[in-house]
Short mmCIF file of C-alpha atoms in Angstrom, two decimals:
data_model
loop_
_atom_site.label_atom_id
_atom_site.label_comp_id
_atom_site.label_asym_id
_atom_site.label_seq_id
_atom_site.Cartn_x
_atom_site.Cartn_y
_atom_site.Cartn_z
CA UNK A 1246 175.31 74.85 120.88
CA UNK A 1247 171.59 74.24 120.28
CA UNK A 1248 170.79 75.23 123.89
CA UNK A 1249 172.85 78.42 123.52
CA UNK A 1250 171.11 79.27 120.24
CA UNK A 1251 167.72 78.81 121.87
CA UNK A 1252 168.70 81.09 124.75
CA UNK A 1253 169.98 83.75 122.33
CA UNK A 1254 166.78 83.51 120.25
CA UNK A 1255 164.59 83.86 123.33
CA UNK A 1256 166.61 86.85 124.50
CA UNK A 1257 166.32 88.49 121.08
CA UNK A 1258 162.54 87.92 120.94
CA UNK A 1259 162.09 89.28 124.45
CA UNK A 1260 164.03 92.40 123.58
CA UNK A 1261 161.95 92.91 120.43
CA UNK A 1262 158.58 92.38 122.15
CA UNK A 1263 156.79 95.54 123.33
CA UNK A 1264 156.79 96.10 127.06
CA UNK A 1265 153.56 95.12 128.78
CA UNK A 1266 151.56 98.07 129.97
CA UNK A 1267 151.47 98.51 133.71
CA UNK A 1268 148.13 97.44 135.19
CA UNK A 1269 145.70 100.30 135.75
CA UNK A 1270 144.11 99.85 139.16
CA UNK A 1271 142.25 103.16 139.17
CA UNK A 1272 138.46 102.78 139.39
CA UNK A 1273 136.55 103.44 136.20
CA UNK A 1274 133.07 104.87 135.81
CA UNK A 1275 131.20 102.05 134.11
CA UNK A 1276 128.37 104.45 133.20
CA UNK A 1277 129.47 106.15 130.01
CA UNK A 1278 126.05 107.65 129.25
CA UNK A 1279 126.11 111.43 129.54
CA UNK A 1280 122.98 112.46 131.40
CA UNK A 1281 121.36 115.66 130.17
CA UNK A 1282 121.50 118.42 132.80
CA UNK A 1283 117.70 118.58 132.94
CA UNK A 1284 117.53 115.02 134.29
CA UNK A 1285 119.32 115.98 137.52
CA UNK A 1286 116.20 116.61 139.62
CA UNK A 1287 113.61 115.29 137.17
CA UNK A 1288 110.33 113.72 138.27
CA UNK A 1289 108.42 111.63 135.69
CA UNK A 1290 104.66 111.83 135.17
CA UNK A 1291 103.11 108.97 133.19
CA UNK A 1292 100.10 109.68 130.97
CA UNK A 1293 97.77 107.03 129.60
CA UNK A 1294 96.32 109.33 126.94
CA UNK A 1295 93.32 107.05 126.38
CA UNK A 1296 92.21 107.44 130.03
CA UNK A 1297 93.76 110.78 131.01
CA UNK A 1298 90.79 112.93 129.98
CA UNK A 1299 87.12 112.32 129.14
CA UNK A 1300 87.99 112.94 125.48
CA UNK A 1301 91.08 110.71 125.49
CA UNK A 1302 92.96 112.95 123.05
CA UNK A 1303 96.22 114.89 122.79
CA UNK A 1304 94.30 118.16 122.58
CA UNK A 1305 92.45 117.48 125.82
CA UNK A 1306 95.66 116.31 127.51
CA UNK A 1307 97.42 119.47 126.35
CA UNK A 1308 95.00 121.54 128.41
CA UNK A 1309 96.29 119.78 131.52
CA UNK A 1310 99.95 120.62 130.87
CA UNK A 1311 99.93 123.97 132.75
CA UNK A 1312 98.60 122.16 135.83
CA UNK A 1313 101.35 119.54 135.59
CA UNK A 1314 104.00 122.22 135.13
CA UNK A 1315 102.71 124.02 138.22
CA UNK A 1316 102.74 120.72 140.09
CA UNK A 1317 106.47 120.61 139.35
CA UNK A 1318 106.90 117.45 137.26
CA UNK A 1319 109.61 117.54 134.61
CA UNK A 1320 109.20 114.65 132.17
CA UNK A 1321 105.89 113.61 130.59
CA UNK A 1322 105.91 109.94 129.62
CA UNK A 1323 103.21 109.14 127.07
CA UNK A 1324 102.17 105.52 126.74
CA UNK A 1325 102.41 104.30 123.11
CA UNK A 1326 100.80 106.78 120.73
CA UNK A 1327 100.87 104.66 117.58
CA UNK A 1328 98.03 102.97 115.66
CA UNK A 1329 96.96 99.72 117.32
CA UNK A 1330 96.64 96.38 115.55
CA UNK A 1331 93.18 94.97 114.87
CA UNK A 1332 94.03 91.29 114.43
CA UNK A 1333 93.79 89.32 117.70
CA UNK A 1334 92.87 92.59 119.46
CA UNK A 1335 92.28 92.45 123.20
CA UNK A 1336 89.18 94.27 124.43
CA UNK A 1337 87.34 96.78 122.28
CA UNK A 1338 90.29 99.10 121.64
CA UNK A 1339 93.28 96.80 121.97
CA UNK A 1340 96.60 97.19 123.74
CA UNK A 1341 98.64 100.29 122.91
CA UNK A 1342 101.64 97.96 123.07
CA UNK A 1343 100.43 96.17 119.89
CA UNK A 1344 101.89 98.67 117.41
CA UNK A 1345 100.67 98.64 113.82
CA UNK A 1346 102.75 101.57 112.50
CA UNK A 1347 105.86 102.93 114.25
CA UNK A 1348 105.86 106.19 112.30
CA UNK A 1349 102.23 107.24 112.68
CA UNK A 1350 99.85 108.55 115.35
CA UNK A 1351 96.83 106.61 116.58
CA UNK A 1352 93.87 108.54 115.10
CA UNK A 1353 91.84 107.76 118.23
CA UNK A 1354 94.19 110.11 120.09
CA UNK A 1355 94.29 112.85 117.46
CA UNK A 1356 96.25 113.93 114.42
CA UNK A 1357 99.96 114.38 113.89
CA UNK A 1358 99.37 118.13 114.16
CA UNK A 1359 97.64 117.59 117.51
CA UNK A 1360 100.61 115.61 118.79
CA UNK A 1361 103.06 118.23 117.56
CA UNK A 1362 101.05 120.93 119.35
CA UNK A 1363 101.16 118.85 122.55
CA UNK A 1364 104.96 118.55 122.40
CA UNK A 1365 105.40 122.23 121.53
CA UNK A 1366 103.22 123.34 124.46
CA UNK A 1367 105.06 121.01 126.84
CA UNK A 1368 108.36 122.52 125.75
CA UNK A 1369 107.00 126.05 126.11
CA UNK A 1370 106.14 125.21 129.72
CA UNK A 1371 109.59 123.76 130.40
CA UNK A 1372 108.46 120.13 130.29
CA UNK A 1373 110.13 117.28 128.43
CA UNK A 1374 108.21 114.57 126.54
CA UNK A 1375 109.25 110.93 126.15
CA UNK A 1376 107.41 108.23 124.22
CA UNK A 1377 106.78 104.65 125.21
CA UNK A 1378 108.57 102.52 122.59
CA UNK A 1379 107.77 98.88 121.86
CA UNK A 1380 110.85 97.50 120.13
CA UNK A 1381 110.47 93.84 121.06
CA UNK A 1382 107.30 93.05 119.14
CA UNK A 1383 104.64 94.51 116.86
CA UNK A 1384 100.96 93.92 116.23
CA UNK A 1385 100.37 90.70 114.32
CA UNK A 1386 98.88 92.74 111.46
CA UNK A 1387 101.70 95.29 111.26
CA UNK A 1388 102.49 95.64 107.52
CA UNK A 1389 106.09 94.68 108.32
CA UNK A 1390 104.90 91.10 108.74
CA UNK A 1391 104.21 91.13 104.98
CA UNK A 1392 106.97 93.42 103.66
CA UNK A 1393 109.72 91.97 105.85
CA UNK A 1394 108.62 88.55 107.10
CA UNK A 1395 112.27 87.69 107.80
CA UNK A 1396 112.29 90.25 110.63
CA UNK A 1397 110.05 88.06 112.81
CA UNK A 1398 110.68 85.07 115.03
CA UNK A 1399 108.93 81.89 113.99
CA UNK A 1400 107.55 78.76 115.58
CA UNK A 1401 109.04 75.43 114.45
CA UNK A 1402 106.09 75.29 112.05
CA UNK A 1403 106.98 78.68 110.57
CA UNK A 1404 104.18 80.78 112.06
CA UNK A 1405 104.50 84.17 113.74
CA UNK A 1406 104.89 83.83 117.50
CA UNK A 1407 104.50 85.88 120.65
CA UNK A 1408 107.61 86.52 122.77
CA UNK A 1409 108.61 83.25 124.43
CA UNK A 1410 107.02 82.68 127.81
CA UNK A 1411 104.29 85.31 127.42
CA UNK A 1412 100.55 85.24 126.76
CA UNK A 1413 100.73 88.30 124.50
CA UNK A 1414 98.54 86.77 121.81
CA UNK A 1415 98.03 90.09 120.00
CA UNK A 1416 101.70 90.66 119.12
CA UNK A 1417 104.48 89.03 117.06
CA UNK A 1418 108.06 88.77 118.29
CA UNK A 1419 110.85 90.50 116.34
CA UNK A 1420 114.12 88.77 115.44
CA UNK A 1421 116.99 91.13 116.27
CA UNK A 1422 119.56 89.03 114.45
CA UNK A 1423 118.31 90.87 111.36
CA UNK A 1424 120.39 94.01 110.55
CA UNK A 1425 117.54 95.41 108.46
CA UNK A 1426 115.20 95.37 111.46
CA UNK A 1427 117.80 97.10 113.60
CA UNK A 1428 118.21 99.84 111.02
CA UNK A 1429 114.46 100.31 110.60
CA UNK A 1430 113.81 100.49 114.34
CA UNK A 1431 116.69 102.89 115.00
CA UNK A 1432 115.58 105.15 112.16
CA UNK A 1433 112.04 105.09 113.57
CA UNK A 1434 113.33 106.16 116.98
CA UNK A 1435 115.29 108.97 115.35
CA UNK A 1436 112.21 110.02 113.34
CA UNK A 1437 110.24 111.18 116.39
CA UNK A 1438 113.23 113.00 117.88
CA UNK A 1439 114.10 114.75 114.63
CA UNK A 1440 110.62 115.49 113.30
CA UNK A 1441 108.69 116.23 116.51
CA UNK A 1442 111.44 117.19 118.95
CA UNK A 1443 110.59 114.60 121.60
CA UNK A 1444 113.17 114.19 124.37
CA UNK A 1445 113.66 110.45 124.66
CA UNK A 1446 111.97 107.13 125.29
CA UNK A 1447 110.70 104.67 127.83
CA UNK A 1448 111.65 101.28 126.35
CA UNK A 1449 109.05 98.57 126.93
CA UNK A 1450 110.54 95.23 128.09
CA UNK A 1451 113.96 96.59 127.21
CA UNK A 1452 115.71 93.40 128.31
CA UNK A 1453 113.91 91.42 125.60
CA UNK A 1454 115.93 93.38 123.03
CA UNK A 1455 119.74 92.98 122.67
CA UNK A 1456 121.70 95.57 124.63
CA UNK A 1457 123.97 96.37 121.68
CA UNK A 1458 120.91 97.51 119.72
CA UNK A 1459 120.05 100.03 122.43
CA UNK A 1460 123.66 101.22 122.61
CA UNK A 1461 123.77 101.94 118.89
CA UNK A 1462 120.38 103.63 118.98
CA UNK A 1463 121.36 105.81 121.95
CA UNK A 1464 124.45 107.07 120.14
CA UNK A 1465 122.41 107.98 117.07
CA UNK A 1466 119.75 109.76 119.12
CA UNK A 1467 122.31 111.74 121.12
CA UNK A 1468 123.81 112.91 117.82
CA UNK A 1469 120.47 114.63 117.13
CA UNK A 1470 119.94 116.07 120.64
CA UNK A 1471 120.57 115.00 124.25
CA UNK A 1472 117.88 112.48 125.18
CA UNK A 1473 116.67 110.66 128.27
CA UNK A 1474 116.27 106.89 128.03
CA UNK A 1475 114.34 104.77 130.56
CA UNK A 1476 114.49 100.98 130.36
CA UNK A 1477 111.67 98.86 131.67
CA UNK A 1478 114.20 96.38 133.01
CA UNK A 1479 116.48 95.86 135.98
CA UNK A 1480 119.99 95.23 134.66
CA UNK A 1481 123.21 97.11 135.42
CA UNK A 1482 124.90 96.94 132.04
CA UNK A 1483 122.01 98.80 130.40
CA UNK A 1484 123.40 101.93 132.09
CA UNK A 1485 126.82 101.68 130.47
CA UNK A 1486 126.08 103.10 127.03
CA UNK A 1487 122.32 102.95 126.52
CA UNK A 1488 120.02 104.06 129.34
CA UNK A 1489 119.95 106.81 131.93
CA UNK A 1490 117.41 104.98 134.08
CA UNK A 1491 116.13 101.48 134.79
CA UNK A 1492 113.21 100.20 136.85
CA UNK A 1493 113.71 99.70 140.57
CA UNK A 1494 111.14 96.90 140.79
CA UNK A 1495 112.75 95.74 144.02
CA UNK A 1496 111.74 98.99 145.72
CA UNK A 1497 108.03 98.50 145.08
CA UNK A 1498 108.24 94.83 145.99
CA UNK A 1499 110.01 95.59 149.28
CA UNK A 1500 107.51 98.28 150.23
CA UNK A 1501 104.49 96.15 149.41
CA UNK A 1502 105.95 93.17 151.27
CA UNK A 1503 106.58 95.07 154.49
CA UNK A 1504 103.12 96.65 154.34
CA UNK A 1505 101.48 93.28 153.80
CA UNK A 1506 103.28 91.36 156.53
CA UNK A 1507 104.05 94.17 159.02
CA UNK A 1508 107.62 92.92 159.29
CA UNK A 1509 109.18 96.36 159.65
CA UNK A 1510 111.97 98.14 157.85
CA UNK A 1511 114.15 95.14 156.98
CA UNK A 1512 112.97 94.68 153.39
CA UNK A 1513 113.53 98.33 152.50
CA UNK A 1514 116.89 98.48 154.30
CA UNK A 1515 117.96 95.43 152.28
CA UNK A 1516 116.85 97.06 149.02
CA UNK A 1517 118.86 100.23 149.64
CA UNK A 1518 121.90 98.24 150.79
CA UNK A 1519 121.91 96.22 147.58
CA UNK A 1520 121.41 99.38 145.55
CA UNK A 1521 124.49 100.92 147.17
CA UNK A 1522 126.66 97.82 146.87
CA UNK A 1523 125.74 96.49 143.44
CA UNK A 1524 124.56 99.38 141.25
CA UNK A 1525 126.67 102.29 139.96
CA UNK A 1526 125.97 105.54 141.77
CA UNK A 1527 125.38 107.20 138.40
CA UNK A 1528 122.53 104.80 137.58
CA UNK A 1529 119.11 106.38 137.92
CA UNK A 1530 116.59 103.90 139.34
CA UNK A 1531 112.87 104.50 138.87
CA UNK A 1532 110.84 104.13 142.07
CA UNK A 1533 107.08 104.43 142.31
CA UNK A 1534 104.00 103.38 144.22
CA UNK A 1535 101.87 103.00 141.09
CA UNK A 1536 102.11 102.82 137.30
CA UNK A 1537 100.01 101.37 134.50
CA UNK A 1538 101.18 97.81 135.17
CA UNK A 1539 100.41 97.90 138.87
CA UNK A 1540 97.20 99.81 138.33
CA UNK A 1541 96.03 97.21 135.83
CA UNK A 1542 97.05 94.06 137.65
CA UNK A 1543 97.33 94.67 141.38
CA UNK A 1544 94.73 97.35 142.02
CA UNK A 1545 95.06 101.01 142.97
CA UNK A 1546 98.11 101.81 145.05
CA UNK A 1547 96.12 103.51 147.80
CA UNK A 1548 94.26 100.24 148.43
CA UNK A 1549 97.48 98.19 148.40
CA UNK A 1550 99.42 100.42 150.79
CA UNK A 1551 96.54 101.49 153.04
CA UNK A 1552 97.74 103.73 155.88
CA UNK A 1553 101.34 103.40 154.62
CA UNK A 1554 100.56 105.06 151.28
CA UNK A 1555 101.72 108.56 152.21
CA UNK A 1556 104.96 107.26 153.74
CA UNK A 1557 105.62 105.18 150.61
CA UNK A 1558 105.16 108.23 148.39
CA UNK A 1559 107.45 110.34 150.58
CA UNK A 1560 110.18 107.70 150.65
CA UNK A 1561 110.10 107.45 146.84
CA UNK A 1562 111.09 111.13 146.73
CA UNK A 1563 113.68 111.44 149.49
CA UNK A 1564 115.36 108.02 149.26
CA UNK A 1565 117.69 107.10 146.43
CA UNK A 1566 115.81 106.89 143.15
CA UNK A 1567 114.00 108.83 140.43
CA UNK A 1568 110.30 109.24 141.30
CA UNK A 1569 107.45 108.36 138.99
CA UNK A 1570 103.85 109.59 139.36
CA UNK A 1571 101.04 107.79 137.54
CA UNK A 1572 98.22 109.91 136.14
CA UNK A 1573 95.37 110.15 138.63
CA UNK A 1574 97.41 109.56 141.75
CA UNK A 1575 97.21 113.23 142.65
CA UNK A 1576 93.42 113.01 142.29
CA UNK A 1577 93.13 110.06 144.65
CA UNK A 1578 92.05 107.64 141.91
CA UNK A 1579 90.75 104.64 143.86
CA UNK A 1580 89.95 102.09 141.18
CA UNK A 1581 91.65 100.04 138.52
CA UNK A 1582 91.68 101.56 135.05
CA UNK A 1583 90.70 99.32 132.17
CA UNK A 1584 93.64 98.57 129.92
CA UNK A 1585 91.98 97.57 126.64
CA UNK A 1586 88.88 99.81 126.73
CA UNK A 1587 87.98 103.44 127.41
CA UNK A 1588 87.83 104.15 131.14
CA UNK A 1589 88.58 107.82 131.84
CA UNK A 1590 89.99 108.93 135.18
CA UNK A 1591 87.43 110.65 137.39
CA UNK A 1592 89.23 113.82 138.36
CA UNK A 1593 88.67 115.35 141.78
CA UNK A 1594 90.70 117.22 144.34
CA UNK A 1595 93.00 114.53 145.68
CA UNK A 1596 94.10 114.39 149.28
CA UNK A 1597 97.70 113.78 148.19
CA UNK A 1598 98.01 116.48 145.50
CA UNK A 1599 99.55 118.98 147.92
CA UNK A 1600 101.97 116.33 149.19
CA UNK A 1601 103.19 115.59 145.66
CA UNK A 1602 103.78 119.28 145.00
CA UNK A 1603 105.67 119.70 148.27
CA UNK A 1604 107.85 116.65 147.66
CA UNK A 1605 108.68 117.68 144.10
CA UNK A 1606 109.72 121.14 145.30
CA UNK A 1607 111.78 119.54 148.06
CA UNK A 1608 113.60 117.27 145.62
CA UNK A 1609 114.27 120.11 143.19
CA UNK A 1610 115.61 122.54 145.80
CA UNK A 1611 117.97 120.13 147.59
CA UNK A 1612 120.85 118.78 145.48
CA UNK A 1613 121.37 115.89 147.90
CA UNK A 1614 118.05 114.45 146.69
CA UNK A 1615 118.86 114.67 142.99
CA UNK A 1616 118.97 111.66 140.69
CA UNK A 1617 121.84 109.25 140.09
CA UNK A 1618 125.24 110.89 139.78
CA UNK A 1619 123.75 114.29 140.61
CA UNK A 1620 122.56 113.33 144.12
CA UNK A 1621 124.13 112.14 147.37
CA UNK A 1622 124.24 108.63 148.75
CA UNK A 1623 122.19 107.43 151.71
CA UNK A 1624 123.91 107.08 155.09
CA UNK A 1625 121.88 105.13 157.63
CA UNK A 1626 121.45 106.64 161.10
CA UNK A 1627 121.08 103.83 163.68
CA UNK A 1628 118.06 104.11 165.96
CA UNK A 1629 116.67 102.41 169.05
CA UNK A 1630 114.00 100.79 166.86
CA UNK A 1631 116.13 99.45 164.03
CA UNK A 1632 113.75 96.60 163.22
CA UNK A 1633 110.93 98.99 162.36
CA UNK A 1634 112.51 102.38 161.69
CA UNK A 1635 114.75 103.37 158.80
CA UNK A 1636 116.59 106.69 159.26
CA UNK A 1637 119.18 108.17 156.94
CA UNK A 1638 120.94 111.32 155.84
CA UNK A 1639 121.83 112.47 152.35
CA UNK A 1640 124.39 115.19 151.66
CA UNK A 1641 126.76 117.23 153.82
CA UNK A 1642 128.02 120.76 154.36
CA UNK A 1643 124.82 122.52 155.33
CA UNK A 1644 122.78 120.88 152.55
CA UNK A 1645 122.02 117.70 154.44
CA UNK A 1646 118.60 116.04 154.40
CA UNK A 1647 117.71 113.86 157.38
CA UNK A 1648 114.73 111.50 157.10
CA UNK A 1649 113.17 109.07 159.56
CA UNK A 1650 110.56 106.52 158.45
CA UNK A 1651 108.59 104.21 160.71
CA UNK A 1652 107.94 101.40 158.24
CA UNK A 1653 105.69 99.44 160.55
CA UNK A 1654 102.11 99.41 161.89
CA UNK A 1655 103.49 100.02 165.42
CA UNK A 1656 104.04 103.49 166.97
CA UNK A 1657 107.62 104.20 167.96
CA UNK A 1658 109.52 106.43 170.39
CA UNK A 1659 112.90 106.67 168.68
CA UNK A 1660 116.30 107.70 170.00
CA UNK A 1661 119.53 107.90 167.99
CA UNK A 1662 122.83 106.25 168.91
CA UNK A 1663 125.12 108.12 166.53
CA UNK A 1664 125.87 111.76 165.74
CA UNK A 1665 125.65 111.38 161.97
CA UNK A 1666 122.55 113.55 161.80
CA UNK A 1667 123.44 116.21 164.36
CA UNK A 1668 122.74 119.79 163.37
CA UNK A 1669 120.08 122.45 162.93
CA UNK A 1670 117.26 121.71 160.47
CA UNK A 1671 113.82 122.77 159.39
CA UNK A 1672 110.92 120.33 159.20
CA UNK A 1673 110.38 120.00 155.44
CA UNK A 1674 106.61 119.69 155.76
CA UNK A 1675 105.84 122.24 158.48
CA UNK A 1676 108.84 124.60 158.33
CA UNK A 1677 109.39 124.35 162.10
CA UNK A 1678 113.04 124.60 163.24
CA UNK A 1679 114.50 121.46 164.80
CA UNK A 1680 117.95 120.81 166.30
CA UNK A 1681 119.51 117.40 166.88
CA UNK A 1682 122.44 117.43 169.31
CA UNK A 1683 122.03 114.10 171.10
CA UNK A 1684 119.51 112.65 173.53
CA UNK A 1685 116.39 113.54 171.57
CA UNK A 1686 113.38 111.22 171.38
CA UNK A 1687 111.25 111.29 168.26
CA UNK A 1688 107.64 110.12 168.50
CA UNK A 1689 106.39 108.44 165.34
CA UNK A 1690 102.89 107.00 164.80
CA UNK A 1691 102.40 103.83 162.80
CA UNK A 1692 103.74 104.50 159.28
CA UNK A 1693 104.79 107.96 160.40
CA UNK A 1694 107.76 109.82 158.98
CA UNK A 1695 109.72 113.05 159.35
CA UNK A 1696 111.89 114.87 156.81
CA UNK A 1697 114.33 117.58 157.90
CA UNK A 1698 116.42 119.83 155.69
CA UNK A 1699 119.41 122.13 156.07
CA UNK A 1700 120.23 125.08 153.86
CA UNK A 1701 123.38 127.13 153.70
#
């Protein structure tokens, strides 16, 4: 009887339990961030306001905006614009990443009215403006250290401390277990969007700050207006609900490695393969030959890349990724810029300025080259010189782009084994018509490249 009762009870419980939902095997888009339409073909231009002009001010930088708009860039990234701490200052002017007041403008750069005029003029010209935001740490003399000492990490002895593992002696690490800090920082981010109409942020060392903070902040910013968020970090889950774009550090490292050792295209082929296999297609990855970090630490990009510099720039525009231009690149800046002192760029007619303008126009006019979810994937075209040459197509249906890069110091006579690229094209740099139907040989000098486009 007891066994029968147990069976009846089990049957009754099973009947009362809700049916398990059938497994859903359909793929899901892990990127929930809604990219603003204006990010589709966007190219970023980074400005170090301190060094951008002889005056080093917003007003002087504003006079350069028409030139940048004509160049074709879309997003102006301003390095931190806030007052800089004086305690433990590095150099004569300090690091702009040692923020003393998150809701004020550094008077060395101008007034709040000057900054507002800069943003308004950028918007009038069709440009977007994003600010560099330092959420991980503040200057050691930021008033928050006195008004909210509980918001900061501490050494075992109770002193303020730099972020673990760094030599950033001029800053104090925040403690993001504190809800009050999270609220203050999110409200500060919202302040610049609401009061000045800026269009988003580049988040300094974004991975040093908890991802859930960024996700909450992104939702609050998007409630004000659609924004663009760039994380200085390389982590897939940042794209889910927080950031449109992350750094493609591996791209720069691969390019510099193959230039240094002359090993050929393998490093770059490996980078793009991993990008395709391990990152969501909707994730925008920032690729560049130079920015303020590289310029400060490794030397000017032109010196690092040598004769491969032009090919590296071109690949950053036609390969998968969102291109970044550092101020002065178009002027052929050939020296390191000081980071903690005034060191204005010496502006001259750069040998690559026309190339940048051509590549920006190319990216904008061909949807296959657009960013993240808006663009097409890369399909490799096998060649007779696979070790040194990387060839690929992007897009289909009369909008295909076909590119061939000799990523080696050795000249190549290249033939193609597949028909993936066959069709009628125009040379993107010369306009000359070109047809690929099989059997062609393409002559490429050391570090040479060709870009071909189709239009409907």
